[in-house]
CSV table of C-alpha atoms and ligand atoms in Angstrom, one decimal:
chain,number,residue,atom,x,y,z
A,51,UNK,CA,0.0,0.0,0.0
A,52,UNK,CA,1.4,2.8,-0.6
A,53,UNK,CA,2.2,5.2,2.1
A,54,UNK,CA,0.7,8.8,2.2
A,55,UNK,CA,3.3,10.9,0.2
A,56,UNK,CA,3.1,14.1,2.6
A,57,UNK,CA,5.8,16.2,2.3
A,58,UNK,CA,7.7,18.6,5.2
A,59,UNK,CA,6.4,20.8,4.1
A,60,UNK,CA,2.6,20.1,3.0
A,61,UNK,CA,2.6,19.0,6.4
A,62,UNK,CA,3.4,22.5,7.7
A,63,UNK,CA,1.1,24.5,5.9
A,64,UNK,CA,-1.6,21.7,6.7
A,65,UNK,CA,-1.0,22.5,10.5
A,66,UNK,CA,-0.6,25.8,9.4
A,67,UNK,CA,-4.1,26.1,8.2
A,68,UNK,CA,-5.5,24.8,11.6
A,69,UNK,CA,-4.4,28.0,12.9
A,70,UNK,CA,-6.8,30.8,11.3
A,71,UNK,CA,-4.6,33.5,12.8
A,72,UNK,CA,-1.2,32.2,10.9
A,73,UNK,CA,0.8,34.5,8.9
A,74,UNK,CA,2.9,31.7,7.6
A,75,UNK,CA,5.9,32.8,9.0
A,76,UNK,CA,6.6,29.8,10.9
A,77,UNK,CA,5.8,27.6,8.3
A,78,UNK,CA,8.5,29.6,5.6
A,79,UNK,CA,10.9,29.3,9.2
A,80,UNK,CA,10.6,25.3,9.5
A,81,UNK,CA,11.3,25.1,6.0
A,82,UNK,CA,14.0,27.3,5.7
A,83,UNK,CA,15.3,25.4,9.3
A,84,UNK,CA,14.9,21.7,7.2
A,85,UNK,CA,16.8,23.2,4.2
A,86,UNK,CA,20.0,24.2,6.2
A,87,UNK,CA,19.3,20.8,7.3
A,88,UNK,CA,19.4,19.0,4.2
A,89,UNK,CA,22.4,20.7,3.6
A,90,UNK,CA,24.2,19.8,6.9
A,91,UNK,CA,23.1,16.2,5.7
A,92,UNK,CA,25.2,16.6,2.7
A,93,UNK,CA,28.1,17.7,4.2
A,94,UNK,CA,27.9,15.2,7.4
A,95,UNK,CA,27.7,12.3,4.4
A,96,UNK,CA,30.0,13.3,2.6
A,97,UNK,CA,32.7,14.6,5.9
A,98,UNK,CA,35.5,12.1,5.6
A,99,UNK,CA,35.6,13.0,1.9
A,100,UNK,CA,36.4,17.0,2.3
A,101,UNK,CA,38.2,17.1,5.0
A,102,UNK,CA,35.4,18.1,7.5
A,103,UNK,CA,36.5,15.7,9.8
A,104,UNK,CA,38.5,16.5,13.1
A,105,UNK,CA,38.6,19.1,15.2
A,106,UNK,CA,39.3,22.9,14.8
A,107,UNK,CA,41.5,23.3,17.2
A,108,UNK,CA,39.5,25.8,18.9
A,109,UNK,CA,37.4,25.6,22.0
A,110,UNK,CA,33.8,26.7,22.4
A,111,UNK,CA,32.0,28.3,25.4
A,112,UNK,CA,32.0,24.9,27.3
A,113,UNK,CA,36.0,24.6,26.9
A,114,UNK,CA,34.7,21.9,24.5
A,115,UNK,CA,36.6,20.7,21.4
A,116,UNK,CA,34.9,22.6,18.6
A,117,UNK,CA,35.2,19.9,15.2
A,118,UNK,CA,34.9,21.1,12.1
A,119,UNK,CA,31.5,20.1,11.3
A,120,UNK,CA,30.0,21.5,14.5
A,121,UNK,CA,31.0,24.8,13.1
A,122,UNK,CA,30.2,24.4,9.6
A,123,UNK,CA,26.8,23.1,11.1
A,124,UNK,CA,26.8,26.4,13.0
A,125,UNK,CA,27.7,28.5,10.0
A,126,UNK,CA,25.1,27.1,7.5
A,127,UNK,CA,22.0,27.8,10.1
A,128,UNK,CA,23.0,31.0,11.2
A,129,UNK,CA,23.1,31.7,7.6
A,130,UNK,CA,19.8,30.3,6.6
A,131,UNK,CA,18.5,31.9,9.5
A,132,UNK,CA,19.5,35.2,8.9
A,133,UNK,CA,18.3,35.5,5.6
A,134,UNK,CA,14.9,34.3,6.7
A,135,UNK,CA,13.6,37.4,7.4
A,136,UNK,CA,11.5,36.1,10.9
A,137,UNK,CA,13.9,36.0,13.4
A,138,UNK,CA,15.2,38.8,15.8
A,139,UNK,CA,17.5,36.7,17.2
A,140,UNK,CA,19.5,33.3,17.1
A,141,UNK,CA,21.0,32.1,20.0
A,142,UNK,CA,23.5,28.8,19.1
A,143,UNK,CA,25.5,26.4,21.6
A,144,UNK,CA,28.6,26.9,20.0
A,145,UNK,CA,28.4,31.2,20.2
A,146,UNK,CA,29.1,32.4,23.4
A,147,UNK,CA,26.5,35.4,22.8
A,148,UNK,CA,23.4,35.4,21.0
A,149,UNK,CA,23.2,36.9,17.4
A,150,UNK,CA,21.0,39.8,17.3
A,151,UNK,CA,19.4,40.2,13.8
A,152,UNK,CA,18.2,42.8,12.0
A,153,UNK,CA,14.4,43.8,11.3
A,154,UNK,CA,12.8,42.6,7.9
A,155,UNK,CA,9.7,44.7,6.8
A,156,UNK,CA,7.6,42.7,4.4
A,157,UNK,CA,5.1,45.8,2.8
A,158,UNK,CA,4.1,47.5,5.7
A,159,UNK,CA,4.8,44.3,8.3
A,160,UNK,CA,7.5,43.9,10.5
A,161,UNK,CA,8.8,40.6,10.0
A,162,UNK,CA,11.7,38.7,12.5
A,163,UNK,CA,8.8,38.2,15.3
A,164,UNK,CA,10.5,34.8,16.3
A,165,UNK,CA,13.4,33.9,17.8
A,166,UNK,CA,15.7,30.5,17.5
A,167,UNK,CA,18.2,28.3,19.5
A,168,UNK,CA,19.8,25.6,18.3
A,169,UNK,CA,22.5,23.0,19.2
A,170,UNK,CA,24.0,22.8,15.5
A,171,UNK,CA,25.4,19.4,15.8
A,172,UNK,CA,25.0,17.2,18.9
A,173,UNK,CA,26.7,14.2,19.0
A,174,UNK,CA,29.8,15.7,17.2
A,175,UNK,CA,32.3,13.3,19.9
A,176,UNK,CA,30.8,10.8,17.5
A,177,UNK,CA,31.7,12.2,14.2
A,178,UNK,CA,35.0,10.2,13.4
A,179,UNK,CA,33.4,7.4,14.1
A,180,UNK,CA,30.6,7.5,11.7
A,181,UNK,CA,27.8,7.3,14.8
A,182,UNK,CA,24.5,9.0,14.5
A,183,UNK,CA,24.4,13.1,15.3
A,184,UNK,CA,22.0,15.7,14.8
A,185,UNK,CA,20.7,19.4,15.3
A,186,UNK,CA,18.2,20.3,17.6
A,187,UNK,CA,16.4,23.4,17.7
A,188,UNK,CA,13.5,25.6,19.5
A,189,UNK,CA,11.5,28.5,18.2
A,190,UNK,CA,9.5,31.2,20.5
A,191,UNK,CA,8.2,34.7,20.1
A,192,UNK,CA,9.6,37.9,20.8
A,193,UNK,CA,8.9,39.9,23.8
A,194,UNK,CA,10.6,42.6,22.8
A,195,UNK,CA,8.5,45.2,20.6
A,196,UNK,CA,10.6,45.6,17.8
A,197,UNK,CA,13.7,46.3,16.4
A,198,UNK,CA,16.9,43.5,16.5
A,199,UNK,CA,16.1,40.8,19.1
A,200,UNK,CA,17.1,41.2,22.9
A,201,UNK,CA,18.9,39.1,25.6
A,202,UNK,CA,15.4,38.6,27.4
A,203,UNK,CA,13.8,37.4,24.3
A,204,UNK,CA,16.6,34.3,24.1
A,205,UNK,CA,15.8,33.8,28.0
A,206,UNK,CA,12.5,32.4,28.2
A,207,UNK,CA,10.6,29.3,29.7
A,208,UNK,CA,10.9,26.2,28.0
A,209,UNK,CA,6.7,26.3,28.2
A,210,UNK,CA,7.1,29.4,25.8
A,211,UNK,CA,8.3,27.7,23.0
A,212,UNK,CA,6.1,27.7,19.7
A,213,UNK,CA,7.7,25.0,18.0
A,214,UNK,CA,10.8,22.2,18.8
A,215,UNK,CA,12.3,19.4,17.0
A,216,UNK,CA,15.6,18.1,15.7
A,217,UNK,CA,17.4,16.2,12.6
A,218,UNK,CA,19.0,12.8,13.2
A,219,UNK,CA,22.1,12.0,10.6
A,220,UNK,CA,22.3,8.2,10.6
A,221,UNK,CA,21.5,5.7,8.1
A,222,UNK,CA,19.2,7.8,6.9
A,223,UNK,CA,18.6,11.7,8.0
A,224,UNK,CA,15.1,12.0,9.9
A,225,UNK,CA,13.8,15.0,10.9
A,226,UNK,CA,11.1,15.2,13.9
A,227,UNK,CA,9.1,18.6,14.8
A,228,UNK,CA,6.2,19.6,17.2
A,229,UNK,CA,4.3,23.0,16.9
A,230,UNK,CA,2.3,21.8,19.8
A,231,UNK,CA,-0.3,19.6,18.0
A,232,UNK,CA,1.4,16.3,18.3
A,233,UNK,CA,5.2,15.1,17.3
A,234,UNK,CA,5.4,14.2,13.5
A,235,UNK,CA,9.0,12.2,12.0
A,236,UNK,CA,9.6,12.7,8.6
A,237,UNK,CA,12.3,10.7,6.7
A,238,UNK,CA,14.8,12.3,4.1
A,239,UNK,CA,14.4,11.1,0.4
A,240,UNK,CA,17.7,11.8,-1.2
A,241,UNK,CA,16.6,11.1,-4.7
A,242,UNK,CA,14.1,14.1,-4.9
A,243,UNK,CA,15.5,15.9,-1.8
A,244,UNK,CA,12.2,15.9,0.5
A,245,UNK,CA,11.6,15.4,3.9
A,246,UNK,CA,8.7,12.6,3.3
A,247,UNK,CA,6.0,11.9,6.5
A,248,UNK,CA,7.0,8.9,7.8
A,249,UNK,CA,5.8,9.3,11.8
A,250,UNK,CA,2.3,11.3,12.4
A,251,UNK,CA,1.8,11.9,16.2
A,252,UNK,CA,4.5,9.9,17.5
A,253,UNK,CA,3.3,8.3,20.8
A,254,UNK,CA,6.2,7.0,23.7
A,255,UNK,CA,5.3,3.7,25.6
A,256,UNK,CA,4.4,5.2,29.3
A,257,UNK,CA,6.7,2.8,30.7
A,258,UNK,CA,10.2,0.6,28.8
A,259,UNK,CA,12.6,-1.3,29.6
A,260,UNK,CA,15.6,0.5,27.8
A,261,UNK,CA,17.8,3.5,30.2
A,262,UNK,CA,20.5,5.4,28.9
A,263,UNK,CA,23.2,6.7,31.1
A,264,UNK,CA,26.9,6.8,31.2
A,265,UNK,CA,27.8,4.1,34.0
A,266,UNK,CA,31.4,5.7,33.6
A,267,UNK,CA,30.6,8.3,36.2
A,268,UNK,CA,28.6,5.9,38.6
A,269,UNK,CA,31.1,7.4,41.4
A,270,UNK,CA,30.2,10.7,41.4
A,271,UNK,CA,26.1,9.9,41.3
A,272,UNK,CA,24.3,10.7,44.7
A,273,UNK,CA,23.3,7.8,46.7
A,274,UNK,CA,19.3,7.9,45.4
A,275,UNK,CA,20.5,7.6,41.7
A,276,UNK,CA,22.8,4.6,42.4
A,277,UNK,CA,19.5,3.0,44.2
A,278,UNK,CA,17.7,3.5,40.8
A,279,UNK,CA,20.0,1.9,38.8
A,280,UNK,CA,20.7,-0.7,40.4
A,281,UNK,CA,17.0,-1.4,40.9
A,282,UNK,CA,17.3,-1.1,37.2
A,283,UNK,CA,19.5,-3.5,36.8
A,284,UNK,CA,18.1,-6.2,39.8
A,285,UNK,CA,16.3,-9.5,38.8
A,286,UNK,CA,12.3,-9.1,39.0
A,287,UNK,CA,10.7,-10.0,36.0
A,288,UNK,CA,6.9,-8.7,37.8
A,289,UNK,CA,9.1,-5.1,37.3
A,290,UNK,CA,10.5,-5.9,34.0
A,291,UNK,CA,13.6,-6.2,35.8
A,292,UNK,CA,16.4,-6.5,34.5
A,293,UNK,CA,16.3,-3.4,32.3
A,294,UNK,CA,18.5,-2.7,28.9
A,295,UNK,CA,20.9,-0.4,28.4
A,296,UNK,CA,21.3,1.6,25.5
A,297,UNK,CA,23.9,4.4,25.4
A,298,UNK,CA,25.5,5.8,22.3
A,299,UNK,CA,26.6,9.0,23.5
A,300,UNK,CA,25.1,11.2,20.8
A,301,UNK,CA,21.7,12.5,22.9
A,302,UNK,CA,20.2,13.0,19.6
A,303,UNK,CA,20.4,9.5,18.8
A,304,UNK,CA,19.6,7.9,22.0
A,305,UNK,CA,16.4,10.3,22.8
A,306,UNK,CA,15.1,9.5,19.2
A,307,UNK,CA,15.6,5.6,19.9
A,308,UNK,CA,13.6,5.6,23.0
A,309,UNK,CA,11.0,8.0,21.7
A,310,UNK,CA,9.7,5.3,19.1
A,311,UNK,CA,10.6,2.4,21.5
A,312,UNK,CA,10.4,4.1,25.0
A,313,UNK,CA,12.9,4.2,27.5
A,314,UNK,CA,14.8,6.8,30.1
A,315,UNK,CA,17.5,8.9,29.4
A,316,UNK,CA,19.4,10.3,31.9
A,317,UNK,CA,22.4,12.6,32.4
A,318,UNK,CA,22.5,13.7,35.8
A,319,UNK,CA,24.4,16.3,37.6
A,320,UNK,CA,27.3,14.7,39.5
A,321,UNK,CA,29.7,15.5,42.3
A,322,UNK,CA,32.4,17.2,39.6
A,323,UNK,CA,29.5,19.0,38.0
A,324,UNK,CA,26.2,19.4,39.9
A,325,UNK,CA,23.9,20.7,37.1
A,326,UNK,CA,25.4,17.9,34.5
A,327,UNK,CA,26.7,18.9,31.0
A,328,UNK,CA,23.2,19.5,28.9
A,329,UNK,CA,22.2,23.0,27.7
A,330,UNK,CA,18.9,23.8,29.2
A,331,UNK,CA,18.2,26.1,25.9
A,332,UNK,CA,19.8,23.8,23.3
A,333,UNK,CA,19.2,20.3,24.3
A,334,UNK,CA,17.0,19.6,27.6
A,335,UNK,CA,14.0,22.3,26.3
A,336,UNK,CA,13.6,21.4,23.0
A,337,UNK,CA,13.5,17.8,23.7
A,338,UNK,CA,11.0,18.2,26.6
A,339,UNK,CA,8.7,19.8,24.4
A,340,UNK,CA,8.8,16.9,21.9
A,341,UNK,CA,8.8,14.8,24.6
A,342,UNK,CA,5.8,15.9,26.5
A,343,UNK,CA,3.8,15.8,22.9
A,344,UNK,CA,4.5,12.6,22.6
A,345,UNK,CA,3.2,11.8,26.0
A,346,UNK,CA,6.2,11.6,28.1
A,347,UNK,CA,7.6,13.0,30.9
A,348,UNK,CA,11.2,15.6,31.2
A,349,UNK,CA,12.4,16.7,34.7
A,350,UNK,CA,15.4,17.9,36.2
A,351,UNK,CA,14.8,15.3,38.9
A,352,UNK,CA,12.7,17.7,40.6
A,353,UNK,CA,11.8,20.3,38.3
A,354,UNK,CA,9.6,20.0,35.1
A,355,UNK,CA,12.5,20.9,33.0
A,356,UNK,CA,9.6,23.5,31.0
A,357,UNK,CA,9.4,25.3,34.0
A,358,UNK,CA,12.9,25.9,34.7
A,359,UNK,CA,13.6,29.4,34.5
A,360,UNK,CA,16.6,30.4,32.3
A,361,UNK,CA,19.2,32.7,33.6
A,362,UNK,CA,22.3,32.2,31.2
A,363,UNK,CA,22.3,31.4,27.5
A,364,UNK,CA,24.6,28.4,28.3
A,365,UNK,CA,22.9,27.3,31.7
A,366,UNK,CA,23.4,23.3,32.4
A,367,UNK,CA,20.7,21.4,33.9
A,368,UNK,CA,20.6,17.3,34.5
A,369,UNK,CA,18.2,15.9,32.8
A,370,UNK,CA,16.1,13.0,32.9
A,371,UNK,CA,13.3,12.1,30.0
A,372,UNK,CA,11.9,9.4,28.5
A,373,UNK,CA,8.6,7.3,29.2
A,374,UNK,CA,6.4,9.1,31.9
A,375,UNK,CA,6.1,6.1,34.1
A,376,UNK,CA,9.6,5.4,34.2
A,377,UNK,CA,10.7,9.3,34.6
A,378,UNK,CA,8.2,9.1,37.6
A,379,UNK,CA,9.9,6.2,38.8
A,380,UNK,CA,13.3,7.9,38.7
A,381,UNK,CA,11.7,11.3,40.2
A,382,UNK,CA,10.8,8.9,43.6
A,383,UNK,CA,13.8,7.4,44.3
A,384,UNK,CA,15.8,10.7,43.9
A,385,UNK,CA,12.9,12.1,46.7
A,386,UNK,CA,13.8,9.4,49.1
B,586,AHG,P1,27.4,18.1,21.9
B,586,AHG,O1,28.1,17.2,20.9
B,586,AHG,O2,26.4,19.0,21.3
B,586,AHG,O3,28.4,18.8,22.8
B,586,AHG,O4,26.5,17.1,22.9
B,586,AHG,C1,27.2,16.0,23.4
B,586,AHG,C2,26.4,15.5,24.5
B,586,AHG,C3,25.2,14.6,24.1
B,586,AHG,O5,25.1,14.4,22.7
B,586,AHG,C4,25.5,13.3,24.7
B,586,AHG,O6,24.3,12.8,25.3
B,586,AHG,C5,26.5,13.6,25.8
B,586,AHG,O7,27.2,14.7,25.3
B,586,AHG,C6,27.4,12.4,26.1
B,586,AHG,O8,28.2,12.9,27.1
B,586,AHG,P2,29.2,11.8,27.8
B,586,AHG,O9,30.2,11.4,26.8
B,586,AHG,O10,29.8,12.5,29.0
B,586,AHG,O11,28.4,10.6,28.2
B,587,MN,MN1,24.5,18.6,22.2
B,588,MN,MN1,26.7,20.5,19.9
C-alpha cells in the first residue's frame, strides 16, 4: 500500500491552516530550518571525503573541542536563519553570545517576530566514528516590541516555546518537529530531496525497559541515583527487571531511539558537575517539548525541565526524559 506521500512541508502548511490566525511565517521558518538541514546532511555524508572531519583546534564556550562540522553546522544555520527574514534573534551552543538580527519589513509588516536556539550538531564526539548526530532546535516569540532581538527574548521558559524538533544523521537523516499539536518524524528522500512523513503523532510507551546513562561516572552519582539503577539492573521480572541499556553518546540518537521504543534517558548532575553537562536552551528544552507531545515526561529530577527558568544562554541542567512512568519512577527514588 502505498504510504501517504506528505511532504515537510505540505505537512506544515496543513498544520498551518488549523491556525486561522497564521501569517505563515513559521511555516517559511521550519522550512528554511529543514533546508540548512538537508544541507548539513550533505556535508555530514560526505565529511571524511572533504576534510570536515576532526577538530578545529578551537574551543567553544563549554572549553569543549569545537570539530569542524559543529561549526560548519553552526555557520550554515546561522546563515539560513538570517536571511529568513522572521527572526530577531539566534542564540546557538557553539556562540558564546546570541546573534541579534536585524528587522525585515515585508510591505508595511515587520517581520523577524521569532526567535531561535539551536544546538547545531549534537553528537559531534561521535563524528569520526561515523555514529549517529544531529541538530536540535527551538522556536518562540519575541517579547521585545521591535527592532533587533534582545537578551530577554533568548531567556524564556521552556513552556514558551512555539515550536521544537531536531534532525538525526544516521542511516538515513530524519527530521522530527512539534508546533504543539502532536510530534510528527519525517524521513529524508535523497533522490528528490524531500523530507517525506513517515511518523504522524509519534506516541512513547508510558513505561520501557531500555535507560541510557553513562555508567562511567557511577562514582560521582548521589546515593538515590545509584538506588535507581541498580534497581534497574536487579532481577524481577513482575518489574520488567532487569532493564536494557542503551547508550551511544550522541543524545540526539539515544532520545530518538527511546521516543519510538520508550525508554529513560538520563544525564544527571554529578559530584564534579552538579547541574550535569546539557544545555537547558539547546538540548533539555527542545526535547522536553517533543517529549511531552509525545506523551512523556522531562524533569530535572525535581523540576519540570519547562518550567525551569533560564538565567544564562549556556545554563546546564541534568536531565532525565523518556517514558512518563519510568521518569516518575526515577523522580521517587531521587525524593527518598
Ligand atoms: P554536543 O556534541 O552537542 O556537545 O553534545 C554532546 C552530549 C550529548 O550528545 C550526549 O548525550 C552527551 O554529550 C554524552 O556525554 P558523555 O560522553 O559525557 O556521556
Ligand atoms: Mn549537544
Ligand atoms: Mn553540539
Amino acid at each position: 500500500m502505498l504510504r501517504k506521500f506528505t511532504t515537510l512541508y505540505r505537512h506544515i502548511i496543513d498544520e498551518e491552516r488549523k491556525y486561522p490566525e497564521a501569517t505563515g511565517e513559521l511555516s517559511d521558518l521550519l522550512a528554511d530550518i529543514a533546508l540548512a538541514c538537508k544541507i548539513i546532511s550533505l556535508e555530514v555524508n560526505r565529511a571524511g571525503l572533504i576534510d570536515l572531519m576532526g577538530i578545529t583546534g578551537n574551543e567553544n564556550v563549554h572549553g569543549e573541542q569545537v570539530k569542524k562540522l559543529d561549526e560548519y553546522a553552526h555557520d550554515t544555520l546561522v546563515r539560513a536563519m538570517e536571511v529568513s527574514g522572521h527572526l530577531c534573534a539566534i542564540a546557538s551552543e557553539e556562540s558564546e553570545n546570541f546573534i541579534p538580527v536585524k528587522e525585515k519589513f515585508m510591505g508595511n509588516r515587520p517581520m523577524s517576530k521569532y526567535i531561535i536556539h539551536f544546538d547545531p550538531l549534537d553528537g559531534s564526539s561521535n563524528i569520526d566514528a561515523n555514529i549517529s548526530i544531529g541538530t536540535i532546535f527551538s522556536i518562540y516569540k519575541r517579547v521585545s516590541d521591535s527592532g533587533p532581538g534582545t537578551l530577554e527574548d533568548c531567556l524564556q521558559c521552556g513552556t514558551k516555546q512555539v515550536a521544537a524538533g531536531y534532525v538525526i544523521y544516521g542511516s538515513s537523516t530524519i527530521m522530527v518537529y512539534t508546533t504543539g499539536r502532536g510530534v510528527h518524524g519525517f524521513t529524508l528522500d535523497p533522490t528528490v530531496g524531500e523530507f517525506l512523513l513517515f511518523y504522524e503523532n509519534i506516541q512513547i510507551p508510558k513505561r520501557s525497559k531500555t535507560y541510557s546513562i553513562n555508567e562511567g561516572n557511577y562514582s560521582k552519582w548521589n546515593q538515590e541515583l545509584k538506588n535507581y539503577v541498580d534497581d534497574l539492573k536487579s532481577v524481577d521480572s513482575s518489574r520488567r527487571r532487569p532493564y536494557s541499556a542503551r547508550y551511544v553518546g550522541s543524545l540526539v540518537a539515544d532520545f530518538h531511539r527511546n521516543l519510538l521504543y520508550g525508554g529513560i534517558f538520563m544525564y544527571p548532575g554529578d559530584s564534579k558537575n552538579p547541574n550535569g553537562k546539557l544545555r537547558l536552551l539547546y538540548e533539555a528544552n527542545p526535547l522536553a517539548f517533543i517529549i511531552e507531545q509525545a506523551g512523556g515526561r522531562a524533569s530535572d529530577g525535581k523540576e519540570r525541565i519547562l518550567d525551569v527558568v533560564p538565567l544564562d544562554l549556556h545554563q546546564k541542567t541534568p536531565l532525565f526524559i523518556g517514558s512518563e512512568e519510568d521518569v516518575l519512577e526515577l523522580e521517587r527514588f531521587l525524593s527518598n
